[in-house]
PDB file of C-alpha atoms and ligand atoms in Angstrom:
ATOM      1  CA  MET C  66      -9.365  -8.525 -32.859  1.00 83.00           C
ATOM      2  CA  THR C  67     -11.718  -8.762 -30.013  1.00 94.00           C
ATOM      3  CA  ASP C  68     -15.067  -6.727 -30.116  1.00 96.00           C
ATOM      4  CA  TYR C  69     -16.301  -5.828 -26.904  1.00 98.00           C
ATOM      5  CA  ALA C  70     -20.081  -5.164 -26.012  1.00 98.00           C
ATOM      6  CA  ILE C  71     -18.929  -1.617 -24.240  1.00 98.00           C
ATOM      7  CA  PRO C  72     -15.644   0.326 -24.312  1.00 97.00           C
ATOM      8  CA  VAL C  73     -12.984  -1.070 -22.661  1.00 96.00           C
ATOM      9  CA  PRO C  74     -11.982   0.395 -18.876  1.00 97.00           C
ATOM     10  CA  PRO C  75      -8.565   2.356 -19.363  1.00 97.00           C
ATOM     11  CA  GLN C  76      -5.309   0.289 -18.141  1.00 98.00           C
ATOM     12  CA  PRO C  77      -4.392   1.623 -14.582  1.00 98.00           C
ATOM     13  CA  SER C  78      -0.663   2.636 -14.614  1.00 98.00           C
ATOM     14  CA  LEU C  79       1.693   4.900 -12.471  1.00 98.00           C
ATOM     15  CA  PRO C  80       4.392   7.459 -13.692  1.00 98.00           C
ATOM     16  CA  VAL C  81       7.873   6.468 -13.732  1.00 98.00           C
ATOM     17  CA  ALA C  82      10.298   8.895 -12.289  1.00 98.00           C
ATOM     18  CA  GLY C  83      12.445  10.322 -14.630  1.00 96.00           C
ATOM     19  CA  SER C  84      11.067   8.779 -17.779  1.00 98.00           C
ATOM     20  CA  PRO C  85       7.776   9.574 -20.361  1.00 98.00           C
ATOM     21  CA  LEU C  86       7.102   5.592 -19.738  1.00 97.00           C
ATOM     22  CA  ARG C  87       3.915   4.357 -17.635  1.00 98.00           C
ATOM     23  CA  PHE C  88       3.988   1.252 -15.226  1.00 99.00           C
ATOM     24  CA  PRO C  89       0.950  -0.853 -15.888  1.00 99.00           C
ATOM     25  CA  VAL C  90      -0.552  -2.113 -12.871  1.00 99.00           C
ATOM     26  CA  ARG C  91      -2.303  -5.379 -12.298  1.00 98.00           C
ATOM     27  CA  ARG C  92      -2.905  -5.699  -9.192  1.00 98.00           C
ATOM     28  CA  ILE C  93      -2.903  -4.344  -5.499  1.00 99.00           C
ATOM     29  CA  PHE C  94      -2.102  -6.364  -2.496  1.00 98.00           C
ATOM     30  CA  CYS C  95      -1.299  -4.883   0.904  1.00 98.00           C
ATOM     31  CA  VAL C  96       0.167  -6.332   3.721  1.00 97.00           C
ATOM     32  CA  GLY C  97      -1.985  -5.773   6.948  1.00 93.00           C
ATOM     33  CA  ARG C  98       0.236  -5.272  10.168  1.00 89.00           C
ATOM     34  CA  ASN C  99       4.111  -5.179   9.173  1.00 95.00           C
ATOM     35  CA  TYR C 100       5.465  -2.622  11.827  1.00 95.00           C
ATOM     36  CA  ALA C 101       5.226  -3.778  15.671  1.00 90.00           C
ATOM     37  CA  GLU C 102       4.654  -0.611  16.919  1.00 91.00           C
ATOM     38  CA  HIS C 103       1.715  -0.060  14.687  1.00 88.00           C
ATOM     39  CA  ALA C 104       0.230  -3.676  15.189  1.00 86.00           C
ATOM     40  CA  ARG C 105       0.265  -2.684  19.156  1.00 89.00           C
ATOM     41  CA  GLU C 106      -1.559   0.447  18.531  1.00 91.00           C
ATOM     42  CA  MET C 107      -4.420  -1.602  16.785  1.00 89.00           C
ATOM     43  CA  GLY C 108      -4.601  -3.733  19.948  1.00 89.00           C
ATOM     44  CA  ASN C 109      -2.564  -6.750  18.383  1.00 86.00           C
ATOM     45  CA  ASP C 110       0.264  -8.691  19.407  1.00 83.00           C
ATOM     46  CA  PRO C 111       3.134  -8.566  16.781  1.00 82.00           C
ATOM     47  CA  ASP C 112       5.128 -11.413  17.935  1.00 78.00           C
ATOM     48  CA  ARG C 113       2.193 -14.013  17.104  1.00 67.00           C
ATOM     49  CA  GLU C 114       1.303 -13.268  13.401  1.00 77.00           C
ATOM     50  CA  PRO C 115       2.488 -14.381  10.385  1.00 83.00           C
ATOM     51  CA  PRO C 116       1.987 -11.663   7.141  1.00 91.00           C
ATOM     52  CA  PHE C 117      -1.827 -11.375   5.787  1.00 95.00           C
ATOM     53  CA  PHE C 118      -2.796  -9.537   3.040  1.00 98.00           C
ATOM     54  CA  PHE C 119      -5.804  -7.802   1.536  1.00 98.00           C
ATOM     55  CA  THR C 120      -6.118  -6.125  -1.846  1.00 98.00           C
ATOM     56  CA  LYS C 121      -7.538  -2.743  -3.395  1.00 98.00           C
ATOM     57  CA  PRO C 122      -8.656  -2.951  -6.966  1.00 98.00           C
ATOM     58  CA  ALA C 123      -5.826  -1.191  -9.420  1.00 98.00           C
ATOM     59  CA  ASP C 124      -8.397   1.673 -10.625  1.00 98.00           C
ATOM     60  CA  ALA C 125      -8.537   2.755  -6.959  1.00 98.00           C
ATOM     61  CA  LEU C 126      -4.888   4.459  -7.880  1.00 98.00           C
ATOM     62  CA  VAL C 127      -4.168   7.637  -7.226  1.00 98.00           C
ATOM     63  CA  GLU C 128      -1.228   9.610  -7.998  1.00 98.00           C
ATOM     64  CA  ASP C 129       1.098  12.442  -6.393  1.00 98.00           C
ATOM     65  CA  GLY C 130      -0.394  15.633  -6.299  1.00 98.00           C
ATOM     66  CA  ALA C 131      -4.023  14.680  -6.659  1.00 98.00           C
ATOM     67  CA  THR C 132      -6.907  16.208  -4.881  1.00 98.00           C
ATOM     68  CA  VAL C 133      -9.375  13.714  -3.467  1.00 98.00           C
ATOM     69  CA  ALA C 134     -12.748  14.006  -2.255  1.00 98.00           C
ATOM     70  CA  TYR C 135     -13.717  12.926   1.343  1.00 98.00           C
ATOM     71  CA  PRO C 136     -14.657   9.338   0.797  1.00 98.00           C
ATOM     72  CA  PRO C 137     -18.456   8.562   1.102  1.00 98.00           C
ATOM     73  CA  ALA C 138     -19.899   6.557   3.819  1.00 98.00           C
ATOM     74  CA  THR C 139     -17.249   7.133   6.535  1.00 98.00           C
ATOM     75  CA  ALA C 140     -16.517   9.737   9.618  1.00 98.00           C
ATOM     76  CA  ASP C 141     -13.015   8.564   9.850  1.00 98.00           C
ATOM     77  CA  LEU C 142     -10.454   8.464   6.858  1.00 98.00           C
ATOM     78  CA  HIS C 143      -7.165   7.323   8.073  1.00 98.00           C
ATOM     79  CA  TYR C 144      -3.735   8.021   6.264  1.00 98.00           C
ATOM     80  CA  GLU C 145      -0.936   4.907   6.522  1.00 98.00           C
ATOM     81  CA  ALA C 146       2.464   5.520   4.990  1.00 98.00           C
ATOM     82  CA  GLU C 147       3.671   2.846   3.277  1.00 98.00           C
ATOM     83  CA  LEU C 148       6.601   2.041   0.884  1.00 98.00           C
ATOM     84  CA  VAL C 149       5.130   0.401  -2.521  1.00 98.00           C
ATOM     85  CA  VAL C 150       7.048  -1.954  -4.183  1.00 98.00           C
ATOM     86  CA  ALA C 151       5.817  -2.809  -7.879  1.00 99.00           C
ATOM     87  CA  LEU C 152       6.778  -6.385  -9.734  1.00 99.00           C
ATOM     88  CA  GLY C 153       8.613  -6.551 -12.925  1.00 98.00           C
ATOM     89  CA  LYS C 154       8.774 -10.372 -12.684  1.00 98.00           C
ATOM     90  CA  GLY C 155       6.280 -12.836 -11.472  1.00 98.00           C
ATOM     91  CA  GLY C 156       6.049 -16.250  -9.844  1.00 98.00           C
ATOM     92  CA  ALA C 157       4.674 -18.680  -7.364  1.00 98.00           C
ATOM     93  CA  ASP C 158       6.069 -20.088  -4.411  1.00 98.00           C
ATOM     94  CA  ILE C 159       9.251 -17.460  -4.839  1.00 98.00           C
ATOM     95  CA  PRO C 160      12.312 -18.164  -2.523  1.00 98.00           C
ATOM     96  CA  VAL C 161      13.170 -15.479  -0.237  1.00 97.00           C
ATOM     97  CA  ALA C 162      16.426 -15.277  -1.613  1.00 97.00           C
ATOM     98  CA  GLU C 163      15.675 -14.596  -4.894  1.00 98.00           C
ATOM     99  CA  ALA C 164      12.205 -12.782  -4.246  1.00 98.00           C
ATOM    100  CA  LEU C 165      14.097  -8.987  -4.184  1.00 98.00           C
ATOM    101  CA  GLY C 166      14.742  -9.526  -8.104  1.00 98.00           C
ATOM    102  CA  HIS C 167      11.395  -9.891  -8.907  1.00 98.00           C
ATOM    103  CA  ILE C 168      11.390  -5.943  -7.901  1.00 98.00           C
ATOM    104  CA  TRP C 169      11.114  -3.593 -10.653  1.00 98.00           C
ATOM    105  CA  GLY C 170      10.428   0.042  -8.886  1.00 98.00           C
ATOM    106  CA  CYS C 171       9.710   1.420  -5.836  1.00 98.00           C
ATOM    107  CA  ALA C 172       7.310   4.557  -4.583  1.00 98.00           C
ATOM    108  CA  ALA C 173       5.913   6.246  -1.439  1.00 98.00           C
ATOM    109  CA  GLY C 174       2.538   5.405  -1.167  1.00 99.00           C
ATOM    110  CA  ASN C 175      -0.642   6.067   1.371  1.00 98.00           C
ATOM    111  CA  ASP C 176      -3.145   3.385   1.971  1.00 98.00           C
ATOM    112  CA  LEU C 177      -6.240   5.169   2.465  1.00 98.00           C
ATOM    113  CA  THR C 178      -8.678   3.774   5.300  1.00 98.00           C
ATOM    114  CA  ARG C 179     -12.270   4.232   6.222  1.00 98.00           C
ATOM    115  CA  ARG C 180     -11.008   3.171   9.993  1.00 98.00           C
ATOM    116  CA  ASP C 181     -14.589   3.053  10.929  1.00 98.00           C
ATOM    117  CA  LEU C 182     -15.568   0.447   8.408  1.00 98.00           C
ATOM    118  CA  GLN C 183     -12.665  -1.319   8.943  1.00 98.00           C
ATOM    119  CA  ALA C 184     -13.361  -1.633  13.152  1.00 98.00           C
ATOM    120  CA  GLN C 185     -17.091  -2.705  12.187  1.00 98.00           C
ATOM    121  CA  ALA C 186     -15.824  -5.169   9.700  1.00 98.00           C
ATOM    122  CA  LYS C 187     -13.372  -6.753  12.602  1.00 97.00           C
ATOM    123  CA  ALA C 188     -15.898  -6.611  14.979  1.00 98.00           C
ATOM    124  CA  MET C 189     -18.528  -8.459  12.787  1.00 98.00           C
ATOM    125  CA  LYS C 190     -16.230 -10.693  11.504  1.00 97.00           C
ATOM    126  CA  ARG C 191     -16.609  -9.695   7.972  1.00 97.00           C
ATOM    127  CA  PRO C 192     -14.050  -8.750   4.935  1.00 97.00           C
ATOM    128  CA  TRP C 193     -12.251  -5.226   4.957  1.00 97.00           C
ATOM    129  CA  ASP C 194     -12.812  -4.830   1.211  1.00 98.00           C
ATOM    130  CA  MET C 195     -15.192  -1.541   1.592  1.00 98.00           C
ATOM    131  CA  ALA C 196     -12.926  -0.386   4.718  1.00 98.00           C
ATOM    132  CA  LYS C 197      -9.859  -0.636   2.312  1.00 98.00           C
ATOM    133  CA  GLY C 198     -10.574  -1.039  -0.977  1.00 98.00           C
ATOM    134  CA  PHE C 199     -12.839   2.053  -1.945  1.00 98.00           C
ATOM    135  CA  ASP C 200     -12.591   4.518  -5.164  1.00 98.00           C
ATOM    136  CA  ALA C 201      -9.374   6.672  -4.704  1.00 98.00           C
ATOM    137  CA  SER C 202      -7.855   4.655  -1.996  1.00 98.00           C
ATOM    138  CA  ALA C 203      -4.588   3.495  -3.031  1.00 99.00           C
ATOM    139  CA  VAL C 204      -2.213   6.599  -3.635  1.00 99.00           C
ATOM    140  CA  CYS C 205       0.914   5.763  -5.161  1.00 99.00           C
ATOM    141  CA  GLY C 206       3.903   8.069  -6.008  1.00 98.00           C
ATOM    142  CA  ALA C 207       5.601   7.654  -9.330  1.00 98.00           C
ATOM    143  CA  LEU C 208       7.811   4.819  -9.482  1.00 98.00           C
ATOM    144  CA  THR C 209      11.794   4.911  -9.010  1.00 98.00           C
ATOM    145  CA  PRO C 210      13.313   2.086 -10.758  1.00 98.00           C
ATOM    146  CA  TYR C 211      14.820  -0.685  -8.247  1.00 98.00           C
ATOM    147  CA  ASP C 212      18.913  -0.572  -7.660  1.00 95.00           C
ATOM    148  CA  GLY C 213      19.043  -3.809  -5.711  1.00 95.00           C
ATOM    149  CA  ARG C 214      19.714  -1.819  -2.400  1.00 92.00           C
ATOM    150  CA  ALA C 215      18.520  -3.205   1.098  1.00 95.00           C
ATOM    151  CA  PHE C 216      15.473  -1.409   2.442  1.00 97.00           C
ATOM    152  CA  THR C 217      16.623   0.676   4.858  1.00 97.00           C
ATOM    153  CA  GLY C 218      15.693   4.553   5.443  1.00 98.00           C
ATOM    154  CA  ARG C 219      13.107   7.041   6.693  1.00 98.00           C
ATOM    155  CA  ILE C 220       9.411   6.815   5.763  1.00 98.00           C
ATOM    156  CA  ARG C 221       7.267   9.304   7.133  1.00 98.00           C
ATOM    157  CA  CYS C 222       3.895  10.909   6.933  1.00 98.00           C
ATOM    158  CA  LEU C 223       3.109  14.748   7.022  1.00 98.00           C
ATOM    159  CA  VAL C 224       0.130  16.057   7.354  1.00 98.00           C
ATOM    160  CA  ASN C 225      -0.074  20.062   6.744  1.00 98.00           C
ATOM    161  CA  GLY C 226       3.488  20.123   7.412  1.00 98.00           C
ATOM    162  CA  ALA C 227       3.186  18.082  10.744  1.00 98.00           C
ATOM    163  CA  GLU C 228       5.126  14.874  11.423  1.00 98.00           C
ATOM    164  CA  ARG C 229       2.431  12.161  12.221  1.00 98.00           C
ATOM    165  CA  GLN C 230       4.536   9.032  11.186  1.00 98.00           C
ATOM    166  CA  SER C 231       8.573   8.293  11.121  1.00 98.00           C
ATOM    167  CA  ALA C 232      10.169   5.167  11.178  1.00 98.00           C
ATOM    168  CA  ASP C 233      12.866   3.080   9.169  1.00 98.00           C
ATOM    169  CA  LEU C 234      11.713   0.430   6.508  1.00 98.00           C
ATOM    170  CA  ALA C 235      14.085  -1.726   8.551  1.00 96.00           C
ATOM    171  CA  ASP C 236      11.604  -1.872  11.586  1.00 95.00           C
ATOM    172  CA  MET C 237       9.666  -4.103   9.284  1.00 96.00           C
ATOM    173  CA  ILE C 238       8.268  -7.475  10.698  1.00 95.00           C
ATOM    174  CA  TRP C 239       8.461  -8.943   7.747  1.00 95.00           C
ATOM    175  CA  PRO C 240      10.905  -7.900   5.317  1.00 96.00           C
ATOM    176  CA  VAL C 241      10.087  -7.290   1.442  1.00 98.00           C
ATOM    177  CA  ALA C 242      11.905 -10.050   0.468  1.00 97.00           C
ATOM    178  CA  ASP C 243       9.836 -12.171   2.839  1.00 96.00           C
ATOM    179  CA  VAL C 244       6.313 -10.329   2.051  1.00 97.00           C
ATOM    180  CA  ILE C 245       7.145 -11.282  -1.575  1.00 98.00           C
ATOM    181  CA  ALA C 246       7.867 -15.054  -0.950  1.00 97.00           C
ATOM    182  CA  HIS C 247       4.943 -15.413   1.697  1.00 97.00           C
ATOM    183  CA  LEU C 248       2.269 -13.352  -0.652  1.00 98.00           C
ATOM    184  CA  SER C 249       3.689 -15.859  -3.798  1.00 98.00           C
ATOM    185  CA  GLY C 250       2.321 -19.070  -1.933  1.00 98.00           C
ATOM    186  CA  LEU C 251      -0.682 -17.811  -1.785  1.00 98.00           C
ATOM    187  CA  VAL C 252      -1.391 -16.576  -5.105  1.00 98.00           C
ATOM    188  CA  THR C 253       0.813 -16.343  -8.766  1.00 98.00           C
ATOM    189  CA  LEU C 254       2.458 -13.217  -8.891  1.00 99.00           C
ATOM    190  CA  ARG C 255       2.484 -11.283 -12.121  1.00 98.00           C
ATOM    191  CA  PRO C 256       4.516  -8.514 -13.783  1.00 99.00           C
ATOM    192  CA  GLY C 257       2.410  -5.018 -12.766  1.00 99.00           C
ATOM    193  CA  ASP C 258       1.505  -6.214  -9.371  1.00 99.00           C
ATOM    194  CA  LEU C 259       1.920  -3.872  -6.390  1.00 99.00           C
ATOM    195  CA  ILE C 260       2.321  -4.807  -3.024  1.00 98.00           C
ATOM    196  CA  TYR C 261       1.732  -2.006  -0.080  1.00 98.00           C
ATOM    197  CA  THR C 262       4.264  -3.303   2.541  1.00 98.00           C
ATOM    198  CA  GLY C 263       2.317  -1.882   5.845  1.00 98.00           C
ATOM    199  CA  THR C 264       2.502   1.117   7.876  1.00 98.00           C
ATOM    200  CA  PRO C 265       4.517   2.163  10.972  1.00 97.00           C
ATOM    201  CA  ALA C 266       2.628   3.640  14.175  1.00 96.00           C
ATOM    202  CA  GLY C 267       0.847   6.635  13.987  1.00 97.00           C
ATOM    203  CA  VAL C 268      -1.963   6.326  12.213  1.00 97.00           C
ATOM    204  CA  GLY C 269      -4.687   8.742  12.285  1.00 98.00           C
ATOM    205  CA  ALA C 270      -7.635  10.790  10.842  1.00 98.00           C
ATOM    206  CA  LEU C 271      -7.405  13.335   7.915  1.00 98.00           C
ATOM    207  CA  VAL C 272     -10.206  15.771   7.216  1.00 98.00           C
ATOM    208  CA  HIS C 273     -11.315  18.092   4.509  1.00 97.00           C
ATOM    209  CA  GLY C 274      -8.502  20.721   3.630  1.00 98.00           C
ATOM    210  CA  ASP C 275      -5.276  18.685   4.939  1.00 98.00           C
ATOM    211  CA  THR C 276      -2.768  17.617   2.592  1.00 98.00           C
ATOM    212  CA  CYS C 277      -0.787  14.663   3.721  1.00 98.00           C
ATOM    213  CA  VAL C 278       2.695  13.873   2.588  1.00 99.00           C
ATOM    214  CA  VAL C 279       4.493  10.294   2.506  1.00 98.00           C
ATOM    215  CA  GLU C 280       8.464  10.447   2.031  1.00 98.00           C
ATOM    216  CA  VAL C 281      10.590   7.208   1.649  1.00 98.00           C
ATOM    217  CA  GLU C 282      14.153   8.278   2.117  1.00 98.00           C
ATOM    218  CA  GLY C 283      16.155   7.460  -1.017  1.00 96.00           C
ATOM    219  CA  ILE C 284      12.513   6.458  -3.373  1.00 97.00           C
ATOM    220  CA  GLY C 285      10.202   9.298  -3.453  1.00 98.00           C
ATOM    221  CA  SER C 286       7.378  11.017  -2.192  1.00 98.00           C
ATOM    222  CA  VAL C 287       3.550  11.642  -2.741  1.00 98.00           C
ATOM    223  CA  SER C 288       1.271  14.323  -1.548  1.00 98.00           C
ATOM    224  CA  THR C 289      -2.655  14.470  -1.609  1.00 98.00           C
ATOM    225  CA  THR C 290      -4.970  17.019  -0.889  1.00 98.00           C
ATOM    226  CA  ILE C 291      -8.096  16.353   0.851  1.00 98.00           C
ATOM    227  CA  ALA C 292     -11.429  18.083  -0.548  1.00 95.00           C
TER     228      ALA C 292
HETATM  229 MN1   MN Y 254      -1.729  -0.319   5.325  1.00 97.19          MN
END
């Protein structure tokens, strides 16, 4: 047994739908632009870009039903409704045809973003870490074990009950299998890794008191209140 100099930080984890078990989270990867209409609304050409990735710290996870304090250092906090996949099996250079077999479960997620800091980072050619990987930035619902189904179905974001985003998972530029394959060529993936698979068009701001719900058809939902 190892003796540590300070108490060991808690293991980040997510609930599993319909089970007392929790899923331990290792790393959180996110796809930058993966729906054509969202790429256009951010001023980019969706036809010319391979997938790119950024990360959030695992301890930035926020579960369903949480109240999150409006984060510091921003005046433009945005929601981004996303399908999240959790890996039960790792690997490097995973072939597209085998990629879906690495998925353990799926969830509805919200890639909270300090949009003003992101715009500033882009303009100054600086990293996105502080725009994307701040405390409580990785909203994720309970994981539903993956049954091998094709990724189609509605993904929606509602703010105070009003629909702000609505798309089909089949609209992704890079399907989930391609995302996993591509990412595994950049880093070795491991069990416990989460991948946020990108957001559709319609991103926008959240303010104090808002309740933001992300729903993914057949998978689940996650609700967050900004206080
Ligand atoms: Mn995103």
